[in-house]
Short mmCIF file of C-alpha atoms in Angstrom, two decimals:
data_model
loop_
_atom_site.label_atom_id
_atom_site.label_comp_id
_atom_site.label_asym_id
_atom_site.label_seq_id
_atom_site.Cartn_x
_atom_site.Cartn_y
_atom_site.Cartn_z
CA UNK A 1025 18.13 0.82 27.67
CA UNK A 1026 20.39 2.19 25.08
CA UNK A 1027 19.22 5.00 22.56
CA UNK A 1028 17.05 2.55 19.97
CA UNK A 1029 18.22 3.33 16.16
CA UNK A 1030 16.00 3.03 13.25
CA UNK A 1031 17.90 -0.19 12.49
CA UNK A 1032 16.90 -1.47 15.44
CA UNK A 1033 13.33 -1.28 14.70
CA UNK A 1034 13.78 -2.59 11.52
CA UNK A 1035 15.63 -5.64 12.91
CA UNK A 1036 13.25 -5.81 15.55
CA UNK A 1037 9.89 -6.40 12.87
CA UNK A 1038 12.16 -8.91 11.36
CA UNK A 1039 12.89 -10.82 14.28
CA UNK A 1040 16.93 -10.19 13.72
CA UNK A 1041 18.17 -8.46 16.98
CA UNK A 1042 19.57 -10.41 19.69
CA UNK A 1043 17.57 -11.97 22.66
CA UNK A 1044 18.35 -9.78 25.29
CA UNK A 1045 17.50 -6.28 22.64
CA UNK A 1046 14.34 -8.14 21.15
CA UNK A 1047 13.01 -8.07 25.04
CA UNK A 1048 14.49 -5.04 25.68
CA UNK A 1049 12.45 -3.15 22.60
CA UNK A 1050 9.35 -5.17 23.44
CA UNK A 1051 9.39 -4.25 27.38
CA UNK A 1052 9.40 -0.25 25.35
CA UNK A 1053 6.69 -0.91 23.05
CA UNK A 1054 4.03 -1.65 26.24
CA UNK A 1055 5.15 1.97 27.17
CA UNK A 1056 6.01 3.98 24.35
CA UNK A 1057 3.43 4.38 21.42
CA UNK A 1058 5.76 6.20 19.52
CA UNK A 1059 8.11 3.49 19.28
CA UNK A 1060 4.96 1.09 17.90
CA UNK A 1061 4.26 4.29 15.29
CA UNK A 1062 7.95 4.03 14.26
CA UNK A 1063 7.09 0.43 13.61
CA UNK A 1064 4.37 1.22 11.25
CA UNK A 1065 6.22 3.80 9.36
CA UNK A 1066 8.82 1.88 8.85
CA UNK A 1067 5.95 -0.61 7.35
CA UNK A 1068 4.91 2.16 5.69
CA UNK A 1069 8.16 2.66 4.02
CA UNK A 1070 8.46 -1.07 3.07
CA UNK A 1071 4.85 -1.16 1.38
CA UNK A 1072 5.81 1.68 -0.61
CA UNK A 1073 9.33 -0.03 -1.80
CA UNK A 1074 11.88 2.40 -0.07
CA UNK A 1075 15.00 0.48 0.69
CA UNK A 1076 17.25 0.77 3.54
CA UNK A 1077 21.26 -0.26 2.80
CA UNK A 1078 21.35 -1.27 6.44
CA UNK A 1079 18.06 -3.63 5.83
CA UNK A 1080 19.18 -5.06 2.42
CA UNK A 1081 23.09 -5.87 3.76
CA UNK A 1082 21.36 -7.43 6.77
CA UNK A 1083 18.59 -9.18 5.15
CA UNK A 1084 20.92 -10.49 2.08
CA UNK A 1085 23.60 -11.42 5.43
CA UNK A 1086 26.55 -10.13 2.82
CA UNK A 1087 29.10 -9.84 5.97
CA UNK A 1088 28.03 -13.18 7.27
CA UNK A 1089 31.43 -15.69 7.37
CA UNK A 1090 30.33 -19.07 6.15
CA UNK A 1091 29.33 -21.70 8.57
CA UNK A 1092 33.19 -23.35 8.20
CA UNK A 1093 34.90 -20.35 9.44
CA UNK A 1094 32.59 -20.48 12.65
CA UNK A 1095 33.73 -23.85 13.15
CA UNK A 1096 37.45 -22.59 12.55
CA UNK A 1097 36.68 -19.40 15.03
CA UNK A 1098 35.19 -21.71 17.65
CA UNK A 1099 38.31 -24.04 17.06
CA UNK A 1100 41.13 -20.75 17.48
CA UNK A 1101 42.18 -21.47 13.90
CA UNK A 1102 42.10 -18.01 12.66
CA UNK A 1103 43.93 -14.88 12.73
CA UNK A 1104 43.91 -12.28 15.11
CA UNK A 1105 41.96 -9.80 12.76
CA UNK A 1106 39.67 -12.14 11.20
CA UNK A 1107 38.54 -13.64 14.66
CA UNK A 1108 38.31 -10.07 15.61
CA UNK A 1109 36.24 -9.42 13.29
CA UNK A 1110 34.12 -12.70 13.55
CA UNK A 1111 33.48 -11.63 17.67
CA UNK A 1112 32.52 -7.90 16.69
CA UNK A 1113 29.62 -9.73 14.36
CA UNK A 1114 28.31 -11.90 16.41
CA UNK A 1115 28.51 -10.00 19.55
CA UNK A 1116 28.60 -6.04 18.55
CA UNK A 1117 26.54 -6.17 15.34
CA UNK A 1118 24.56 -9.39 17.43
CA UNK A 1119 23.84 -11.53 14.28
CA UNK A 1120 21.11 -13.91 15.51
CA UNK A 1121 21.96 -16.42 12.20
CA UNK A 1122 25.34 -16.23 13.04
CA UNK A 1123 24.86 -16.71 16.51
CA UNK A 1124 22.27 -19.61 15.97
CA UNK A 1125 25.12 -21.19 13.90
CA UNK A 1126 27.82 -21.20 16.36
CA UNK A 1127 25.93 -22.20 18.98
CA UNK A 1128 24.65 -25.45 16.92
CA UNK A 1129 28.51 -25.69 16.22
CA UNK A 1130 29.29 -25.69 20.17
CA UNK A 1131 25.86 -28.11 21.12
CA UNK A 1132 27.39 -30.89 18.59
CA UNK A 1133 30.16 -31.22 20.66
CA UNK A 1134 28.54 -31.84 23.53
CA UNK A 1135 25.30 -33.62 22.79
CA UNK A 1136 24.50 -37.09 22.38
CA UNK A 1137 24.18 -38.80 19.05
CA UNK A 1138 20.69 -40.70 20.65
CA UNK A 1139 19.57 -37.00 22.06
CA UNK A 1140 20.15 -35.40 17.94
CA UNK A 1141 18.01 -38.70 17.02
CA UNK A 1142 15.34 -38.45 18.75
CA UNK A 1143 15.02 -34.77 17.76
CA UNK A 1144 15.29 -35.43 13.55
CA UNK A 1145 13.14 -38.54 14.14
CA UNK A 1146 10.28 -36.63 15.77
CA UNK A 1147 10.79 -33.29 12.69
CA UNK A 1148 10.82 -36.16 9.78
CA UNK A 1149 7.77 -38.55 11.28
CA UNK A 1150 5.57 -35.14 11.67
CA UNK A 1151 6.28 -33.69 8.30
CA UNK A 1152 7.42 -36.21 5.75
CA UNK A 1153 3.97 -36.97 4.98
CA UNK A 1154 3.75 -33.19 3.50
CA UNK A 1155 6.57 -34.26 1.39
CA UNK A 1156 4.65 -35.28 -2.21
CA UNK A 1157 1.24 -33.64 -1.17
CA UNK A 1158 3.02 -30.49 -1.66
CA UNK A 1159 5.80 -30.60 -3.70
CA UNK B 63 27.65 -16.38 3.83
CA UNK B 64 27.13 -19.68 5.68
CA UNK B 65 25.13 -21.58 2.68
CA UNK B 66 26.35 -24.48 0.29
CA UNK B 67 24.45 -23.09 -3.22
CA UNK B 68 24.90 -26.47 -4.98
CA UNK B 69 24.93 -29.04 -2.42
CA UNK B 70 21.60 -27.42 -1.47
CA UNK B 71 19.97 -26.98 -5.04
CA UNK B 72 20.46 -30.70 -5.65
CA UNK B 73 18.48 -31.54 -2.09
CA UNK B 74 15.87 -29.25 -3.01
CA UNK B 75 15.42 -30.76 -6.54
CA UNK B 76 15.33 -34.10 -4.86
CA UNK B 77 13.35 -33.22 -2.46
CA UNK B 78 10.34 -32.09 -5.24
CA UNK B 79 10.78 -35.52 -6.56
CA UNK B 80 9.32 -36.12 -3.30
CA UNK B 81 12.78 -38.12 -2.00
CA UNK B 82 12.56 -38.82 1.94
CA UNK B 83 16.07 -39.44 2.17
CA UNK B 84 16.69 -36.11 0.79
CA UNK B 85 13.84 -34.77 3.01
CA UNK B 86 15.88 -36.35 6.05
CA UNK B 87 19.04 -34.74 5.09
CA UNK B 88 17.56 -31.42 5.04
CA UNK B 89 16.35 -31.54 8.63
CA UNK B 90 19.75 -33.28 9.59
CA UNK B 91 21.14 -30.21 8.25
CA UNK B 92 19.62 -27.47 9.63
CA UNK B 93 17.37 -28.15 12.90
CA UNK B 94 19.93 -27.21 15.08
CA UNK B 95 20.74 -23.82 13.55
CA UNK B 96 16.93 -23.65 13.29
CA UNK B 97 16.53 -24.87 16.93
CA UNK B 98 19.57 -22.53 18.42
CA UNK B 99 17.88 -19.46 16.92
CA UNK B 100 14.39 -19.87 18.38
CA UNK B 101 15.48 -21.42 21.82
CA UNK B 102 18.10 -18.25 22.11
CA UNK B 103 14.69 -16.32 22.16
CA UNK B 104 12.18 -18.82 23.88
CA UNK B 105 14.66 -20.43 25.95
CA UNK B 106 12.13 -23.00 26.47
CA UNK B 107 13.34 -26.45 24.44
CA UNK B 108 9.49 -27.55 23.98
CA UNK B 109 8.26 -25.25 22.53
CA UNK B 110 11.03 -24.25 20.62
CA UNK B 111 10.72 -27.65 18.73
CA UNK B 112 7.47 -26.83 17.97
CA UNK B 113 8.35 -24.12 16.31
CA UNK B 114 11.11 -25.59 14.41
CA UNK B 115 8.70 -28.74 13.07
CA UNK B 116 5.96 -26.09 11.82
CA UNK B 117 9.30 -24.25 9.89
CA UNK B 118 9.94 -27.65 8.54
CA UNK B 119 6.38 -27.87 7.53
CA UNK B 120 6.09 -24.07 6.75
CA UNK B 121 9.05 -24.81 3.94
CA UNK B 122 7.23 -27.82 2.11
CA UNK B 123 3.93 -25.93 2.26
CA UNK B 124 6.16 -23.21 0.23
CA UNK B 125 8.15 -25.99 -1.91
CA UNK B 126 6.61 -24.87 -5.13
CA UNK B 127 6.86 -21.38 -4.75
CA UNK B 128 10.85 -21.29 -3.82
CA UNK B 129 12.88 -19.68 -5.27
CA UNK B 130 16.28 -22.00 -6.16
CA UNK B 131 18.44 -19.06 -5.97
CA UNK B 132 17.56 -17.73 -2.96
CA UNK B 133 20.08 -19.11 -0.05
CA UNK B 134 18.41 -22.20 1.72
CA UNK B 135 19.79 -21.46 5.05
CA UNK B 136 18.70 -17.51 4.72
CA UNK B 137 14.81 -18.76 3.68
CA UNK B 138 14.67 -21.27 6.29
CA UNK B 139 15.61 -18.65 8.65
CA UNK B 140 12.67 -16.48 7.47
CA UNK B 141 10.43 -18.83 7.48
CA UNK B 142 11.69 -19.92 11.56
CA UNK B 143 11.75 -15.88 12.62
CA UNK B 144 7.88 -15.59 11.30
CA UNK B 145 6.76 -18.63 13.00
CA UNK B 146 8.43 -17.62 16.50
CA UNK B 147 6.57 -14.29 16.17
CA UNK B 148 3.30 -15.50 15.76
CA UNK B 149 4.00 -17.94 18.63
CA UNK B 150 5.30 -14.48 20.54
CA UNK B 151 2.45 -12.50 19.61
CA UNK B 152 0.16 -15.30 20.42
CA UNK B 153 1.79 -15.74 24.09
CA UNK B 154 1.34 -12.26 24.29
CA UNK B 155 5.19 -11.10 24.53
CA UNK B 156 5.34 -9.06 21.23
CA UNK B 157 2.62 -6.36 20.74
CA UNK B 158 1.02 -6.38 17.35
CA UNK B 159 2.38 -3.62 15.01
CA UNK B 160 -0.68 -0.99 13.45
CA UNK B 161 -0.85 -0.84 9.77
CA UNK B 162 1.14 -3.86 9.23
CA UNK B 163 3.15 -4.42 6.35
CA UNK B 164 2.46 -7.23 3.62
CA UNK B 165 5.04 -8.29 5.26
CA UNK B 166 8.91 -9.40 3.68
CA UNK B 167 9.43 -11.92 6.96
CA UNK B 168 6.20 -13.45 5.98
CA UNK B 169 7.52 -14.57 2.11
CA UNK B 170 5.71 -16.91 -0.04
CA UNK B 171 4.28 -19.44 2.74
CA UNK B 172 1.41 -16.92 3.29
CA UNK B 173 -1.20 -16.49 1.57
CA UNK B 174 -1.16 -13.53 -0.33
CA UNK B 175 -3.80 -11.32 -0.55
CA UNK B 176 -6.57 -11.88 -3.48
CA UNK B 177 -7.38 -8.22 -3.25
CA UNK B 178 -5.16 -7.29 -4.46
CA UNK B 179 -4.46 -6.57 -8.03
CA UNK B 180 -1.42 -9.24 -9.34
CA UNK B 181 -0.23 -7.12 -12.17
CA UNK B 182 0.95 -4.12 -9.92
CA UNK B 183 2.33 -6.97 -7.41
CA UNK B 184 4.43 -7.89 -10.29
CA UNK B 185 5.71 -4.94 -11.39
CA UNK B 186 6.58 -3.19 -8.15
CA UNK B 187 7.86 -6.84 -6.92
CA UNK B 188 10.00 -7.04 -10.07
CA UNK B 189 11.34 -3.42 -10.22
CA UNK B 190 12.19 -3.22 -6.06
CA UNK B 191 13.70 -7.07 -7.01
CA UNK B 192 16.29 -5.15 -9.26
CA UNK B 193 16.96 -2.35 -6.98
CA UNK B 194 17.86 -4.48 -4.25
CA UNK B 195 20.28 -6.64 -6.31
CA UNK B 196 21.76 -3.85 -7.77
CA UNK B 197 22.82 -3.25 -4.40
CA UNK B 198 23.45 -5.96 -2.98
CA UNK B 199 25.94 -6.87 -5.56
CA UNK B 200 27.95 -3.40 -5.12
CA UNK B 201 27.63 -3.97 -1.29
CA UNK B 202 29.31 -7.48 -1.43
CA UNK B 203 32.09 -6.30 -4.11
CA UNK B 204 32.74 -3.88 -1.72
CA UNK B 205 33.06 -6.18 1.42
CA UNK B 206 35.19 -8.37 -0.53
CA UNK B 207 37.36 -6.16 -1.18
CA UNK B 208 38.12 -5.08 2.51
CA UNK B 209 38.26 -8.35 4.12
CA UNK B 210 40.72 -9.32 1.13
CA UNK B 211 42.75 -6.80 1.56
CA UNK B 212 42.26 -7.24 5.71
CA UNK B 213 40.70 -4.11 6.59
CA UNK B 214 38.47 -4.94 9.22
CA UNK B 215 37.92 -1.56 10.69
CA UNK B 216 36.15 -0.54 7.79
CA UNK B 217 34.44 -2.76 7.37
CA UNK B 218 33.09 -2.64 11.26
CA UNK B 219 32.70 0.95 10.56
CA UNK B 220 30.36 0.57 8.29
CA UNK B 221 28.34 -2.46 9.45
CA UNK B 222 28.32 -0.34 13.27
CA UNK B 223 26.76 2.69 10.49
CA UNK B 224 24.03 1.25 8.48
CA UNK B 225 23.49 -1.93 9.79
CA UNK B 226 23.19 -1.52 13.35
CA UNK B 227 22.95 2.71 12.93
CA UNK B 228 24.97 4.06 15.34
CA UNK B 229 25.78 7.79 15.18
CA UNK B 230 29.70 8.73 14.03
CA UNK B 231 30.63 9.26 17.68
CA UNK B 232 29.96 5.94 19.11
CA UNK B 233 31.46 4.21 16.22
CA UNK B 234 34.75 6.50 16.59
CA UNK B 235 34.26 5.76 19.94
CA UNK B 236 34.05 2.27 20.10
CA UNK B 237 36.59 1.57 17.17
CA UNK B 238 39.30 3.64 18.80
CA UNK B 239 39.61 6.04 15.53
CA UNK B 240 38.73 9.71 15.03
CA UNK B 241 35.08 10.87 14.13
CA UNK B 242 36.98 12.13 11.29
CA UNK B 243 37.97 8.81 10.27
CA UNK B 244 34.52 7.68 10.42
CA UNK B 245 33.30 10.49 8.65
CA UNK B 246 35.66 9.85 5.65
CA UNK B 247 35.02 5.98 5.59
CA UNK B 248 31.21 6.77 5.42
CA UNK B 249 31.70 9.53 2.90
CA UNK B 250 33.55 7.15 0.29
CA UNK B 251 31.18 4.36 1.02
CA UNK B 252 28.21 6.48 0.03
CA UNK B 253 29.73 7.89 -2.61
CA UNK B 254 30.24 3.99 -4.14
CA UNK B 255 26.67 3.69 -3.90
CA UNK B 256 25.52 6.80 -4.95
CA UNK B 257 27.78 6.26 -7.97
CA UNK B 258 25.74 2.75 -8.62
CA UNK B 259 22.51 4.12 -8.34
CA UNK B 260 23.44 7.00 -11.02
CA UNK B 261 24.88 4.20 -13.22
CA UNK B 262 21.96 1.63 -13.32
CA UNK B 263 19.20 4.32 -13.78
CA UNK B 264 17.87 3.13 -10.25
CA UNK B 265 15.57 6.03 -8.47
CA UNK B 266 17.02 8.06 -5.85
CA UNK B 267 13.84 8.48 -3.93
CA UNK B 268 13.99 4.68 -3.04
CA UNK B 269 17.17 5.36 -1.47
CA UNK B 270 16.73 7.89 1.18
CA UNK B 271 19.50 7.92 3.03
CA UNK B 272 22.13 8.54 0.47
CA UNK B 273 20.92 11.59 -0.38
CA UNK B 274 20.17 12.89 3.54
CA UNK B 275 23.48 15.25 3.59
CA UNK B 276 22.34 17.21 0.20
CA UNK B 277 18.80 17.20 1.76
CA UNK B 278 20.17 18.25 5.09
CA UNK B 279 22.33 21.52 3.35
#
């Protein structure tokens, strides 16, 4: 696989890289004990309160477009540099929330209202009765 | 950012009046994100719900210890990415890290750690709290300001740089613009920061990589 940054790690221990780089770093980390010592330092770091501008503009998702301009991008409704942009995020930088987003966007189009149902029925039956216990 | 602040402060309040119609609404709202994210990684629908319900559950268990102005979408997020890697490390797939971290993924739904002594918690938590909106605020003025004014390859340039950390050449490379472009973008963009950190009395030392070019010479 590619060369794997120090950002990568970093979005790897926070679950943040795509699919296919999340395996890709986890098939390394069977074979590489360096790569799980990175890890810890880079725990290390955190413990100790060292920031990374990378970690915080990822964490904080500050170049994230909001949820109604992935439903314009997925519609064509926006200009050529601003949907230009919108592809580099999802698919160069690989932002998984992003990514989560628009795909939820595409899968209401084509599921059914009885398979969404079903779903939220099943969530709100197993966990409403949480709701004053906890709150 | 793909939140709704108010819309999503009033469901929140409702739901610690212990509202199930507001309860409802919040899983109408965000399984599927939830659901796309861990199924993307699982690809496995089953037990990808599964994971989803215990976010659901994850997020009441926290209720009382959330944060209002922290986004809703962003927590719930958190909350989702810790529960698929316990399922992952449980299955196996993801080795287990030495010397783990308390962990920022793991947030206020665990349990923290009695041994530890609260009043340095506080303090350190309070002080790296400040640092990181210090810069977070500079860092979103500053991306603002280049998607207002429509400059897109900066701001790729610099999201390719510290976000995803890819050396000047592969960013000039994959851009289409000189390394001496990226050079200059990343030099001014540092600068901005460096600037900040100066101005609020933050500590450079927490900021490493600003400063590796004067270490470096």
């Amino acid at each position: 696989m590619p060369r794997i940054t120090q950002s990568d790690l970093q979005a790897y221990l926070d679950e943040a890289l795509p699919p296919d780089e999340m395996a890709a770093i986890e098939a390394e980390l069977r074979s590489r004990p360096d790569l799980l010592r990175q890890l810890a330092l880079i725990n290390g770091r955190r413990d100790a309160g060292v920031h990374s501008v990378g970690e915080i503009w990822r964490r904080q998702r500050l170049s994230c477009p909001p949820r109604q301009q992935l439903g314009s991008h997925l519609l064509g409704a926006l200009d050529e540099g601003h949907a230009a942009y919108i592809d580099f995020h999802l698919n160069v930088v690989g932002c998984r929330y992003c990514q989560a987003n628009l795909e939820d966007l595409r899968r209401q189009q084509d599921e059914t209202a009885e398979m969404v149902k079903t779903r939220r029925t099943k969530y709100f039956q197993s966990t409403a009765g949480h709701l004053r216990k906890k709150s | 950012m793909t939140t709704q602040p108010d819309a999503d402060s009033l469901l929140v309040d409702r739901i610690r009046r212990g509202e199930t119609q507001a309860w409802d609404d919040l899983i109408a709202r965000y399984e599927g994100r939830l659901l796309a994210f861990v199924e993307s990684r699982l690809g496995r629908r089953g037990p990808s719900e599964d994971i989803v319900q215990e976010s659901f559950l994850g997020f009441l268990n926290s209720l009382p210890n959330y944060d209002g102005r922290r986004p809703l979408e962003s927590y719930l997020f958190s909350i989702c990415a810790y529960k698929l890697t316990d399922h992952l490390r449980r299955e196996g797939r993801r080795p287990a890290v030495p010397l783990s971290s308390a962990s920022d993924t793991s947030g206020d739904w665990q349990v923290s750690d009695s041994a530890r002594q609260a009043s340095s918690i506080a303090r350190s938590g309070e002080r790296k709290e400040l640092e990181i909106k210090a810069i977070t605020e500079a860092l979103a003025e500053q991306i603002d300001r280049w998607r207002e004014k429509a400059e897109w390859t900066k701001l790729m340039c610099a999201e390719l740089l510290f976000v995803r950390g890819w050396a000047n050449k592969d960013v000039a490379e994959h851009l289409d613009i000189t390394e001496q472009q990226v050079a200059n973008y990343k030099f001014d963009f540092i600068a901005r920061l460096r600037t900040l950190v100066k101005r609020q009395d933050l500590s450079e030392e927490v900021f490493p990589e600003l400063y590796e070019d004067e270490a470096e010479s």
